[in-house]
Short mmCIF file of C-alpha atoms in Angstrom, two decimals:
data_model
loop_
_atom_site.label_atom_id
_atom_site.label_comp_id
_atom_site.label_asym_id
_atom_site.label_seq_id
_atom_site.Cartn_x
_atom_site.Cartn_y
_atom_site.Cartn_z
CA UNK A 1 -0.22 7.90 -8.84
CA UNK A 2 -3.72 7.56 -7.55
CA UNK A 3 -4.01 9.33 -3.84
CA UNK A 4 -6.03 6.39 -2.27
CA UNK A 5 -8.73 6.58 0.53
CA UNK A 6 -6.77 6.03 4.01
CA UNK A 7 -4.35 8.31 4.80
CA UNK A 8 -1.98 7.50 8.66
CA UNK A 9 -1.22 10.05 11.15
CA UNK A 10 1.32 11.87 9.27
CA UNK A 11 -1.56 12.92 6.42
CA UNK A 12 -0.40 10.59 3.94
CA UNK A 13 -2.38 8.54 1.73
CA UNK A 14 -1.92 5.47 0.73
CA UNK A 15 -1.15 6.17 -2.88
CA UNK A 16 2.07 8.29 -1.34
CA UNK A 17 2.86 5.36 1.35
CA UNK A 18 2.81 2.91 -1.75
CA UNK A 19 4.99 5.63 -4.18
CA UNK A 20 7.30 6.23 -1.56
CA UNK A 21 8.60 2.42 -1.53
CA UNK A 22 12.14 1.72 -2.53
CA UNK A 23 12.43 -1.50 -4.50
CA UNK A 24 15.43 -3.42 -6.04
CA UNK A 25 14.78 -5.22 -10.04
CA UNK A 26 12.83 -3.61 -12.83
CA UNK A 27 11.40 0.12 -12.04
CA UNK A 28 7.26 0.04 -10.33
CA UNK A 29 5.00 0.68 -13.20
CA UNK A 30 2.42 3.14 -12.76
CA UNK A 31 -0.53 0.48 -13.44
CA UNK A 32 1.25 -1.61 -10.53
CA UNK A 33 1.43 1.28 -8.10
CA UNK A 34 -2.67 1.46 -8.47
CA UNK A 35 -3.14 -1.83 -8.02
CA UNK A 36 -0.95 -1.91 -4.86
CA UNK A 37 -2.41 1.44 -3.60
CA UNK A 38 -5.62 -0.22 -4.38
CA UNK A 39 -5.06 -3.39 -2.76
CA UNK A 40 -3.99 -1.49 0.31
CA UNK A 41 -7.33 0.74 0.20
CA UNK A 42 -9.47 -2.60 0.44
CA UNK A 43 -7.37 -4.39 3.19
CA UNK A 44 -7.94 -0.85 5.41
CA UNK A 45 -11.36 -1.07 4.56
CA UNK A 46 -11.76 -4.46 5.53
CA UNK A 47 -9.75 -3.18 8.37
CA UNK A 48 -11.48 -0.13 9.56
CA UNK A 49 -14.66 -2.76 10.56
CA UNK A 50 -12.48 -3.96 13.64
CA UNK A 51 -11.55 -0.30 14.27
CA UNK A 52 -7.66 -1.14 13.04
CA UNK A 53 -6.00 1.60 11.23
CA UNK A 54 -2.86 1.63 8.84
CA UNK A 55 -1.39 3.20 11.55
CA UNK A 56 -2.39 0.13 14.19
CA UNK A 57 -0.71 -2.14 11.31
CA UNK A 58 2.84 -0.19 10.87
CA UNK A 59 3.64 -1.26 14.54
CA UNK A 60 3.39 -4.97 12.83
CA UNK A 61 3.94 -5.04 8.93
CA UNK A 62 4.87 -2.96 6.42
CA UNK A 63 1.36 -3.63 4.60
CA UNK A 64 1.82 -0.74 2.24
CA UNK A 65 5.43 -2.83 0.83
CA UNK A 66 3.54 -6.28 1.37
CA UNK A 67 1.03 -4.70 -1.16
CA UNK A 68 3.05 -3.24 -3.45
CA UNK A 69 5.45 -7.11 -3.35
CA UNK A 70 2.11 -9.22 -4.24
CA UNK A 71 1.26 -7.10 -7.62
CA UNK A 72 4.97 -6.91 -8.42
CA UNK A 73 5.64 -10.63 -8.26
CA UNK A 74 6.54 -12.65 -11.21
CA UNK A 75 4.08 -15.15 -11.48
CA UNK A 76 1.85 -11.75 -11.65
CA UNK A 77 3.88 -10.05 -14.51
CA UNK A 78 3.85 -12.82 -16.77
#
């Protein structure tokens, strides 16, 4: 598990928002935890420029289970 850059309130980063996501179908491959940990990284970056924060965005989305979703659908995984 990579840590990631952002971390909310509570201290955690988004590598352990992104690990601690329970899924249903095949197990989350540690290549597709990075990806979603690093997806979520550059949306908060992208973010921080209009002063939202992952925190700011849990009051709307889950964006750290939206992340991991994208790099775990099929069309993705061959």
């Amino acid at each position: 598990m990579i840590i990631g850059r952002h971390t909310d309130r509570q201290g955690r980063s988004t590598g352990e928002r992104v690990a601690a996501i329970q899924r249903g179908g095949r197990p989350v491959t540690e290549a597709q935890h990075t990806a979603a940990t690093r997806l979520l990284d550059a949306l908060l970056d992208a973010a921080e420029a209009h002063g939202v924060t992952l925190d700011d965005l849990d009051w709307v989305a889950d964006l750290p289970g939206a992340c991991l979703d994208v790099v775990r659908r099929p069309a993705r995984d061959g």
